[in-house]
Coordinates of N, CA and C in Angstrom, one line a residue:
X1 N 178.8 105.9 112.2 CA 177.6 105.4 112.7 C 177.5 105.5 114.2
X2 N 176.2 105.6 114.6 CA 176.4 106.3 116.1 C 176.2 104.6 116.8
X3 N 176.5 104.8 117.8 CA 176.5 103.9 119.1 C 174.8 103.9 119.5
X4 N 174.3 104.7 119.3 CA 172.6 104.6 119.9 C 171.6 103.9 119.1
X5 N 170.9 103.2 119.7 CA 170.1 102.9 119.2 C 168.8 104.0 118.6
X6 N 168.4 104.3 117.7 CA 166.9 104.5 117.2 C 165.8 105.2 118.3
X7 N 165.5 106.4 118.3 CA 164.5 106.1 119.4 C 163.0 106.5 119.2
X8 N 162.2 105.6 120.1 CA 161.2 105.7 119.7 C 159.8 106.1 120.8
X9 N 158.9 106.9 120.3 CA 157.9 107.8 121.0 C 156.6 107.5 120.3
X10 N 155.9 106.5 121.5 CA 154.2 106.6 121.1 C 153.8 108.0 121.6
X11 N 152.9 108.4 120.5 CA 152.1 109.8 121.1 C 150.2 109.5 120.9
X12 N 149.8 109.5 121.7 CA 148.7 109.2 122.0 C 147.7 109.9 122.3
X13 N 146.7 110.2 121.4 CA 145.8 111.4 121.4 C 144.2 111.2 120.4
X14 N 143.3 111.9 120.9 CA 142.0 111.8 120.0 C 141.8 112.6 118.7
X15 N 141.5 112.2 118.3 CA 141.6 113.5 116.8 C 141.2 114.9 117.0
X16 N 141.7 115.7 116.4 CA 141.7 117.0 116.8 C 142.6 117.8 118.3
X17 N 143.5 116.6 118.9 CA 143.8 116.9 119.8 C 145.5 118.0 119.9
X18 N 145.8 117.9 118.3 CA 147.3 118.6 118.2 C 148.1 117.5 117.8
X19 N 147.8 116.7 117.5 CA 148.9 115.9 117.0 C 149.8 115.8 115.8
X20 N 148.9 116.1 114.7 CA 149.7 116.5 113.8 C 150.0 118.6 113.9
X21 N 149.5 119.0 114.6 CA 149.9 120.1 114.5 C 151.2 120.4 115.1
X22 N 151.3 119.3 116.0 CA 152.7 119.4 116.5 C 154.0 119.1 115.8
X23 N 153.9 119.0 114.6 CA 154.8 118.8 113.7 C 155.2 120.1 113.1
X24 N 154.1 121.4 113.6 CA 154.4 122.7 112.5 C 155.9 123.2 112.5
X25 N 156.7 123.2 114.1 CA 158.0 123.7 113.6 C 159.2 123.0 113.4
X26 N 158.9 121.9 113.0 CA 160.2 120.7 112.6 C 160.2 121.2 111.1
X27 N 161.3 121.0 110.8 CA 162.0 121.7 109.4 C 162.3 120.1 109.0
X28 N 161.6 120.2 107.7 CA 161.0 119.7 107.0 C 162.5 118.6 106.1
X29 N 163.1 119.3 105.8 CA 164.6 119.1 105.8 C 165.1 117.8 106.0
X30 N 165.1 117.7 107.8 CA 165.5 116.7 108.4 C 164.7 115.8 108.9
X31 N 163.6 115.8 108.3 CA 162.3 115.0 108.9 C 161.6 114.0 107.3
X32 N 161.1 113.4 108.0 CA 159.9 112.6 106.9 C 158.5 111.9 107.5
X33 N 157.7 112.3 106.9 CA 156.3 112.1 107.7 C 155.8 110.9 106.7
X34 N 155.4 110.2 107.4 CA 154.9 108.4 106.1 C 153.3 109.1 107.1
X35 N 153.0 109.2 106.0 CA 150.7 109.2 106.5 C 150.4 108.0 105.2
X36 N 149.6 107.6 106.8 CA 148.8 106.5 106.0 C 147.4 107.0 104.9
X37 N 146.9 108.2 105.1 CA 145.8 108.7 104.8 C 146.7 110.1 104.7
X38 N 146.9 110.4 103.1 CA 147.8 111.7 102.8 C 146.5 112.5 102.9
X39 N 146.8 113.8 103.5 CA 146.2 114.8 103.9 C 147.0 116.3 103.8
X40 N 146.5 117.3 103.2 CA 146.9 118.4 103.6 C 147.7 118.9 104.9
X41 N 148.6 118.9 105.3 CA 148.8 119.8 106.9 C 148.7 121.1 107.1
X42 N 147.8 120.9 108.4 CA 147.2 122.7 108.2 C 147.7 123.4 108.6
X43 N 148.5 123.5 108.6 CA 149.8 124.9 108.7 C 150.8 125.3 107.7
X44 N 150.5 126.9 108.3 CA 150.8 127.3 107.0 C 152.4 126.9 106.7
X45 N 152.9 126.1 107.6 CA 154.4 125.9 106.8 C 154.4 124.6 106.3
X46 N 153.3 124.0 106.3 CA 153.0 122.6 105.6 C 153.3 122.7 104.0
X47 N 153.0 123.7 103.5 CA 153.4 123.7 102.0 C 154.9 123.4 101.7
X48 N 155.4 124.0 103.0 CA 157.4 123.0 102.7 C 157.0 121.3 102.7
X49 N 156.6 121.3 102.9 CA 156.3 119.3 102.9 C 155.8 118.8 102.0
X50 N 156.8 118.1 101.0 CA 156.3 117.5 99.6 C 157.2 116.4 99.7
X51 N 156.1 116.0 98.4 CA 156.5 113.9 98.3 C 157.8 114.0 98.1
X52 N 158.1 112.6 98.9 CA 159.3 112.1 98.4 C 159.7 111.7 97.1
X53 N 160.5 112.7 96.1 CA 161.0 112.0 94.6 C 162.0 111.1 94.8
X54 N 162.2 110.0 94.8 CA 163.1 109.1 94.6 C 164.3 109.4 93.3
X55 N 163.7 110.4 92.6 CA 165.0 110.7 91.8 C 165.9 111.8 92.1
X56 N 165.1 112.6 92.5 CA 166.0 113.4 93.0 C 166.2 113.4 94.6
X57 N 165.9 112.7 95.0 CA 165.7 112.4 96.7 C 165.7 113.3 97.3
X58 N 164.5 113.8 97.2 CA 164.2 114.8 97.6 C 162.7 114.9 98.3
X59 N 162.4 115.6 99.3 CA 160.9 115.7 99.7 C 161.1 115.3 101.2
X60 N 159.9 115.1 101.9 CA 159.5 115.1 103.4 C 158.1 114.2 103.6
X61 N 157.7 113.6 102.5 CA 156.2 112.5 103.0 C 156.5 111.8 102.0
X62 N 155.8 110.6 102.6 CA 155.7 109.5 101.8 C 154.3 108.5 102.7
X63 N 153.7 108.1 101.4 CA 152.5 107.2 101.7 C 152.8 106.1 101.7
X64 N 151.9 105.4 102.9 CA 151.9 104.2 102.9 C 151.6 103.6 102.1
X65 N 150.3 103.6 101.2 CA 150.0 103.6 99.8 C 151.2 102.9 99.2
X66 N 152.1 103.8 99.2 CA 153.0 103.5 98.0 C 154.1 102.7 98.6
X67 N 154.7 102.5 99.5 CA 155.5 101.5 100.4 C 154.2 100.6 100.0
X68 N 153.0 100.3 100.2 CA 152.4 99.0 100.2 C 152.4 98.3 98.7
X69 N 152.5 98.8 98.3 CA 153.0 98.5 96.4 C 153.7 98.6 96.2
X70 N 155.4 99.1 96.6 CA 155.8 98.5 96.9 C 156.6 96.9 96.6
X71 N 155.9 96.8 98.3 CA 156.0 95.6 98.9 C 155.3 94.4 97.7
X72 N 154.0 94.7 97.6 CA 153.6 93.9 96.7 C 154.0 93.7 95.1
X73 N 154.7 94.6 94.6 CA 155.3 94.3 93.2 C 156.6 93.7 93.7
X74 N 157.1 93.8 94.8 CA 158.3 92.8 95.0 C 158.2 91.3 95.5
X75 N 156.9 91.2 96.0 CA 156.8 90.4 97.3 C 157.4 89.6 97.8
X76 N 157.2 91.1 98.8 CA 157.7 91.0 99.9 C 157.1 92.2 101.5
X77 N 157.2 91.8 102.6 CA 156.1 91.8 103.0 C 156.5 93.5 103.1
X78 N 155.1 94.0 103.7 CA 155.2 94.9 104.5 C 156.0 96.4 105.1
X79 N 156.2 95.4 106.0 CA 157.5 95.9 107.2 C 158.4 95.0 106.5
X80 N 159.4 95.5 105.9 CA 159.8 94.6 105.0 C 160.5 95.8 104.4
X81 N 159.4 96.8 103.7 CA 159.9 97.7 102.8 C 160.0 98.7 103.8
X82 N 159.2 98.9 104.7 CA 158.7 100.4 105.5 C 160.1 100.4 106.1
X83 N 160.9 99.0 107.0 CA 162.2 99.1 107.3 C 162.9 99.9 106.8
X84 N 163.1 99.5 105.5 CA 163.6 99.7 104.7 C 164.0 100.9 103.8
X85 N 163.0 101.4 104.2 CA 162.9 103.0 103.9 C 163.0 103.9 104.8
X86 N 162.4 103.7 106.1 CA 162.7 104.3 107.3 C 164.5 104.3 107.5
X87 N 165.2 102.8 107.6 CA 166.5 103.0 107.5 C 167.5 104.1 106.5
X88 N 166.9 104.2 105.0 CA 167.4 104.6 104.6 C 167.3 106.1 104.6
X89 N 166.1 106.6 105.1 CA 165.6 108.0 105.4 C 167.0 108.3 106.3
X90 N 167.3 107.4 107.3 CA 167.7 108.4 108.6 C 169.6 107.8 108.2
X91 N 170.2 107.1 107.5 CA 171.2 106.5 107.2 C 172.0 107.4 106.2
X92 N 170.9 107.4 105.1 CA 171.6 107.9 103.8 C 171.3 109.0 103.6
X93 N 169.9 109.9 103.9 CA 169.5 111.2 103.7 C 169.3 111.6 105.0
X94 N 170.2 111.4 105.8 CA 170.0 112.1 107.5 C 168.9 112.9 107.8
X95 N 167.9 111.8 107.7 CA 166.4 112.3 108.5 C 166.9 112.1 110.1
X96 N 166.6 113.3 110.7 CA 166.7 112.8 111.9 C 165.5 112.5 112.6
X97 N 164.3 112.9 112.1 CA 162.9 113.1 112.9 C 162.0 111.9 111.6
X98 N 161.5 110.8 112.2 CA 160.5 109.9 111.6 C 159.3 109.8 112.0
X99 N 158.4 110.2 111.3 CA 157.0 110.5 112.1 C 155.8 109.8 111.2
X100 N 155.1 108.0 112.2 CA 154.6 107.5 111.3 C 152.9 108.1 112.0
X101 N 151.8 108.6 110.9 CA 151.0 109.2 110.8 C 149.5 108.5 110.2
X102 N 148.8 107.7 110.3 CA 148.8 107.5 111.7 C 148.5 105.8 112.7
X103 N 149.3 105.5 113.2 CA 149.2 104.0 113.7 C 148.5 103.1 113.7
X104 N 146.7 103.5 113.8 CA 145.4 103.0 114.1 C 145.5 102.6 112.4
X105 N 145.1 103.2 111.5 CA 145.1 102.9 110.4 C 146.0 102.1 109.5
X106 N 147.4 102.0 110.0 CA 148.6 101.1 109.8 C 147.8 99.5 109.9
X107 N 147.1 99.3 111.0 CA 146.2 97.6 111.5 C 145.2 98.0 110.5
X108 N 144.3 99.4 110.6 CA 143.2 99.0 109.6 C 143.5 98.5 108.4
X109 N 144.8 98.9 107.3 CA 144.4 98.4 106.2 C 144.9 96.9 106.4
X110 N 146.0 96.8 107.2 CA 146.3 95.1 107.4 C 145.0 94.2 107.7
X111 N 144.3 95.0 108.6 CA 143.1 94.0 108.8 C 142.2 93.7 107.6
X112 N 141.5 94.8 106.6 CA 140.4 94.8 106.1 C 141.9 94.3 104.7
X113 N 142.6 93.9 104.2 CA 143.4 92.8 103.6 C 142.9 91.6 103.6
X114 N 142.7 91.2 105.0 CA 142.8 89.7 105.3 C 141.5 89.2 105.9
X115 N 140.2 90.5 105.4 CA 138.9 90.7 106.4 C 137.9 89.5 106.1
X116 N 138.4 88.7 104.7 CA 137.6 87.3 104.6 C 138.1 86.2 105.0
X117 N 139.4 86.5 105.2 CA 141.0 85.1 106.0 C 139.6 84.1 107.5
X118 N 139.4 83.3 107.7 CA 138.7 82.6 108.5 C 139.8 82.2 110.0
X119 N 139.2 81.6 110.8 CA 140.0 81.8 112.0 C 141.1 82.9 112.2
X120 N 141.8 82.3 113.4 CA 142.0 83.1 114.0 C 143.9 83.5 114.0
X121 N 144.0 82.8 112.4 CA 145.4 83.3 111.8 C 145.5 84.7 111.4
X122 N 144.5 85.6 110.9 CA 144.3 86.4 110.4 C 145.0 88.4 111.7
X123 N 144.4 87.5 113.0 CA 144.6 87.8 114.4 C 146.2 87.9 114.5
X124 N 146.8 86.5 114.5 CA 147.8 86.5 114.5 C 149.1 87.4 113.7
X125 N 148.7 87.4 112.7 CA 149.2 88.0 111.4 C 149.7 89.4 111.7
X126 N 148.4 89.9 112.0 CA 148.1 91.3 112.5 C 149.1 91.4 113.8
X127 N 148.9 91.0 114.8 CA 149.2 90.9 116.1 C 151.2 91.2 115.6
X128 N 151.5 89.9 114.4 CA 152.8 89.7 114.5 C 153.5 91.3 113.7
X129 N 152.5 91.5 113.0 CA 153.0 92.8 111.7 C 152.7 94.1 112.6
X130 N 152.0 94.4 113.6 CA 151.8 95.6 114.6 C 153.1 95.5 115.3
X131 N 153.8 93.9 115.8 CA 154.5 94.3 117.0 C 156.2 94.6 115.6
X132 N 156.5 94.3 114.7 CA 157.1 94.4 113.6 C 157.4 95.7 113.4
X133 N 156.3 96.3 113.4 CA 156.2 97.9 112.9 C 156.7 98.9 114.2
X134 N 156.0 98.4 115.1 CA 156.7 99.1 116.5 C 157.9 98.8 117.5
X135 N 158.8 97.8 116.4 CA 160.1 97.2 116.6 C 161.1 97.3 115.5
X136 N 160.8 98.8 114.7 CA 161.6 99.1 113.8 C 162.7 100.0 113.8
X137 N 163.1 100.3 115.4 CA 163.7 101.2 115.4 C 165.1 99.9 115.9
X138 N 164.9 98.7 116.5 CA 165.9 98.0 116.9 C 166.6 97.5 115.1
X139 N 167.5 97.9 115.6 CA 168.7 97.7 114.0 C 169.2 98.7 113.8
X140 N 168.4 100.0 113.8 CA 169.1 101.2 113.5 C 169.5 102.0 114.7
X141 N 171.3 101.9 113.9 CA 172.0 102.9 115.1 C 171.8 103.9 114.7
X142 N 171.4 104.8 115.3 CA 171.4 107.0 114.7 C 170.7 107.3 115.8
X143 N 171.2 108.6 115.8 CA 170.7 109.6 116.9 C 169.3 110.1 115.7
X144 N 168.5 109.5 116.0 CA 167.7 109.9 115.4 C 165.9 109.5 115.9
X145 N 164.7 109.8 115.8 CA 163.9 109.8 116.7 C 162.3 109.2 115.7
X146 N 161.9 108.2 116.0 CA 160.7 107.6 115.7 C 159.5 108.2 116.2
X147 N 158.6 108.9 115.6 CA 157.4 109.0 116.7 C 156.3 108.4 116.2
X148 N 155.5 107.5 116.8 CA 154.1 106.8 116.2 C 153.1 107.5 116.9
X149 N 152.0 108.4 115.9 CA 151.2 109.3 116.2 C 149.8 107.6 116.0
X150 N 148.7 108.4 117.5 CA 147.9 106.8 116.9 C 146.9 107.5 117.7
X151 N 146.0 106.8 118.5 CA 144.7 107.0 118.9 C 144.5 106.3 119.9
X152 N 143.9 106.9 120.9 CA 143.6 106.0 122.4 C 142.3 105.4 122.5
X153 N 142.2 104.4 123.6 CA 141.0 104.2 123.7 C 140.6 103.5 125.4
X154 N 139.5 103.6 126.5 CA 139.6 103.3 127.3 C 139.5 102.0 127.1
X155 N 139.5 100.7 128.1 CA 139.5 99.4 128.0 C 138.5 99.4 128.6
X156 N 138.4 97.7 129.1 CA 137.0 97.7 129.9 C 137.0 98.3 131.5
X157 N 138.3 98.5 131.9 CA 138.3 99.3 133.3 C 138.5 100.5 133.3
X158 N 138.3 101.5 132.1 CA 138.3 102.6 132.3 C 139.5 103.1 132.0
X159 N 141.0 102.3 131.6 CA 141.9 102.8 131.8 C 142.4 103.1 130.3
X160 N 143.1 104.3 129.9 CA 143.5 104.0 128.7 C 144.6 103.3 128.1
X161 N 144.1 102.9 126.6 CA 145.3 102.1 126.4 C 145.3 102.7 124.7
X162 N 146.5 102.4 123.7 CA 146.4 102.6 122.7 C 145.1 101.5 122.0
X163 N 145.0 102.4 121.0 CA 143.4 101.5 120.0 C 144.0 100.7 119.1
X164 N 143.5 99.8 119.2 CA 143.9 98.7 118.2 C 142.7 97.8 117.3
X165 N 143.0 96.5 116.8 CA 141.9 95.8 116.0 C 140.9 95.3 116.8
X166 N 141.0 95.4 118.2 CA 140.1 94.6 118.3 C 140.9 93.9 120.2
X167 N 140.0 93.5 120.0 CA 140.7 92.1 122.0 C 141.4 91.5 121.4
X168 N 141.3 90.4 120.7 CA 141.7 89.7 120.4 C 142.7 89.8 119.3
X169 N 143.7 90.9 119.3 CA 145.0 91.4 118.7 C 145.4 92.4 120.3
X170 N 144.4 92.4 121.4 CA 145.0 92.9 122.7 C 145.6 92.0 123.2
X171 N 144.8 90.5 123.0 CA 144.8 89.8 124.2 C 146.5 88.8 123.6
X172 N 147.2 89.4 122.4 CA 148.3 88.9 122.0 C 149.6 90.0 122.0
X173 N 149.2 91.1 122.0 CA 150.3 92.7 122.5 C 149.9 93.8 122.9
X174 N 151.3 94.0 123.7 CA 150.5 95.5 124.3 C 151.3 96.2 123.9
X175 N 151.3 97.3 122.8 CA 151.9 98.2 122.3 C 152.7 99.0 123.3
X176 N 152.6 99.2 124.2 CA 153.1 100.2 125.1 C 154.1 99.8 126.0
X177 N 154.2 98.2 125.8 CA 155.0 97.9 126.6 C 156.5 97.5 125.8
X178 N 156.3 97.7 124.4 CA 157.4 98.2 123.4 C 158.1 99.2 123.7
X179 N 157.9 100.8 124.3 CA 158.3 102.0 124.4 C 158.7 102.3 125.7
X180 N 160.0 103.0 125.9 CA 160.4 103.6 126.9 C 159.7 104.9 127.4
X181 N 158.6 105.1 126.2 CA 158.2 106.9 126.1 C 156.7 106.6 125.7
X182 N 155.7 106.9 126.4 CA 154.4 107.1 125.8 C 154.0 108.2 126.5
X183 N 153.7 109.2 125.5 CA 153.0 110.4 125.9 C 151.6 110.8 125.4
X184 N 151.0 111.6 125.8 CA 149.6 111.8 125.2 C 149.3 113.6 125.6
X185 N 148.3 114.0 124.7 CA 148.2 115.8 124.7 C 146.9 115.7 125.4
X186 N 147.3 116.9 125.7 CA 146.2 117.5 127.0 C 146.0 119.0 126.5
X187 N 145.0 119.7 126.8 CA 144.7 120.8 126.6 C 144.5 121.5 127.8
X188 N 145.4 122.6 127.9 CA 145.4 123.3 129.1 C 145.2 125.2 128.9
X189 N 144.1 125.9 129.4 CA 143.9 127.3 129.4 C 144.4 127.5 127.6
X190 N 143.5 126.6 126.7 CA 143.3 126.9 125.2 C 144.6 126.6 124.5
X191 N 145.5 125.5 125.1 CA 147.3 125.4 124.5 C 147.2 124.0 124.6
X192 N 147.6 123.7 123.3 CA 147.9 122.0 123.7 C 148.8 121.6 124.2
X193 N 149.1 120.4 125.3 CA 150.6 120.3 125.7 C 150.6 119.2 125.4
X194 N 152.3 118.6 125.3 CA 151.9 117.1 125.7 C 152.3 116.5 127.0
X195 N 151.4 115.5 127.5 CA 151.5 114.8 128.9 C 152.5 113.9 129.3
X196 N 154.0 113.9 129.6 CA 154.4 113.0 129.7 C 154.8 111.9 130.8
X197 N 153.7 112.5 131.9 CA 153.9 111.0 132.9 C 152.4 110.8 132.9
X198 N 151.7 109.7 134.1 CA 150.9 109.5 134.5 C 150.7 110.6 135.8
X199 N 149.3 111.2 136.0 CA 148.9 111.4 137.0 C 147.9 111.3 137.8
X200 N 147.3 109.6 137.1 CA 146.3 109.1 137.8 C 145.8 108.2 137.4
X201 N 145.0 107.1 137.7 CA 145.0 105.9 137.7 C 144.7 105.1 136.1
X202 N 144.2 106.2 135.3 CA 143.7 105.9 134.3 C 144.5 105.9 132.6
X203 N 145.9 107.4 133.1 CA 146.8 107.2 132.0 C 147.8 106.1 132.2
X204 N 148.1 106.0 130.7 CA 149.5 105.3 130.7 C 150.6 106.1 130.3
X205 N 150.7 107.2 130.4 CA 151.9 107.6 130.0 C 153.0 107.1 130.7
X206 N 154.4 107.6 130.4 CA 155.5 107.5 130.7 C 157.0 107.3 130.2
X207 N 158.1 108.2 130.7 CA 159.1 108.4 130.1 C 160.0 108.0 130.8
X208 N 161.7 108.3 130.6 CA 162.5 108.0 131.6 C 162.7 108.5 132.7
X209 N 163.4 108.1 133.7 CA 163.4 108.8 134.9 C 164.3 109.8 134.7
X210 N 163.5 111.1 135.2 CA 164.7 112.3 135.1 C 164.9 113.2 134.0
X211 N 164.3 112.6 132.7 CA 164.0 112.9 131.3 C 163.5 114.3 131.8
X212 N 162.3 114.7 132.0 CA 161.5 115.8 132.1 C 161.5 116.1 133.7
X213 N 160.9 117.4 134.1 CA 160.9 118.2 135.4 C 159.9 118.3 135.2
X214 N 158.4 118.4 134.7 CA 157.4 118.5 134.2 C 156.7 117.5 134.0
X215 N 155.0 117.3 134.3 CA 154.2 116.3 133.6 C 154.0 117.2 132.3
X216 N 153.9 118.8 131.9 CA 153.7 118.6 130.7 C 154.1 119.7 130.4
X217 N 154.5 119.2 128.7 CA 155.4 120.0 127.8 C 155.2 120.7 127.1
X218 N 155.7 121.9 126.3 CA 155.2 122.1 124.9 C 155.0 121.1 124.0
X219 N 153.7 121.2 123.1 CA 153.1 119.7 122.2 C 153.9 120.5 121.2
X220 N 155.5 120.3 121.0 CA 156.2 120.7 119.7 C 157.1 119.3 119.5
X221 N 157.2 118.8 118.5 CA 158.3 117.5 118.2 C 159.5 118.5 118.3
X222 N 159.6 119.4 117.7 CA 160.9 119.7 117.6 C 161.8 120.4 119.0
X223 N 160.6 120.8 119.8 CA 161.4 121.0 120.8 C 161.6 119.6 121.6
X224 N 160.5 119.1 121.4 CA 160.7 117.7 122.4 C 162.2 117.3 122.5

């Protein structure tokens, strides 16, 4: 078992901006992609990426869908099982690359669950099962790498922040202040890259010190 902790990478970006494309040359192998909304991936080496069989343990996706049932034919919660499977991805079947797909819709279906729940427990809930899910990498030792693909949004000052349910699931976490690493893609002379510092008043990116020589990279996970 390795001495390292788990690590983990918000990637922050608008749809259409490269984000799942940036998964085309990670080998499929040593990766597992959980999409909350299973979709096609449009490359052509996406056809190596098929469901996880549990009998033959075998495959590279797995739906939240089915982690959510899951959870509920056991009940038990949630994050609960996604742990759980995440652990055993990178433990037992040496996933080294975890890539949850995509973050914003992780709160959508939690929210529209509890969308007739009255006050302001329903907030909480949310608030507590978002910061859960982006604190799944603490427990697992492995050299191995979490990335949470999600969606940005400006706030009321213009600055961006990751998208969430709502203020009032803001005004209880800040996603980003979970991560050593938040990056976001940028499009430069028709190439997507990804951004990894700040260079002005409005991003939040940021990585370690020293990590990169560059604000920005090839938008490849696998070279990342």
């Amino acid at each position: 078992m390795s001495d390292n902790i788990c690590e983990k990478i918000l990637i922050e970006a608008y749809t259409g901006a490269g984000k799942t494309t940036s998964i085309m040359n990670v080998d499929p192998e040593k990766a597992m992609l959980i999409q909350v909304i299973p979709k096609r991936l449009t490359f052509a080496e996406g056809v190596n990426w098929k469901p996880w069989d549990g009998e033959t343990k075998t495959g590279s996706t797995m739906s939240v869908a089915r982690l959510r049932e899951t959870a509920s034919k056991n009940k038990i919660s949630f994050v609960q099982v996604l742990k759980a499977f995440i652990s055993s991805m990178i433990n037992e079947h040496k996933k080294e690359i975890i890539i949850i797909d995509d973050l914003v819709y992780v709160m959508t279906q939690s929210f529209m669950k509890n969308i007739n729940d009255k006050g302001y427990d329903k907030w909480n809930e949310l608030a507590a099962e978002i910061t859960e899910v982006l604190s799944i990498a603490y427990g697992i030792f492995a050299d191995a790498r979490i990335y949470y693909l999600t969606h940005p949004e400006e706030d009321s000052n213009g600055k961006l922040k990751m998208k969430t349910a709502g203020k009032l699931v803001d005004n209880l976490v800040t996603p980003e202040g979970l991560f050593n690493t938040v990056i976001g893609v940028q499009v430069k002379e028709g190439k997507h890259w990804f951004k990894v510092s700040s260079t002005n008043h409005i991003e939040n990116y940021k990585s370690p010190m020293g990590m990169f020589t560059d604000d920005l990279i090839p938008s490849d996970l696998e070279d990342f």
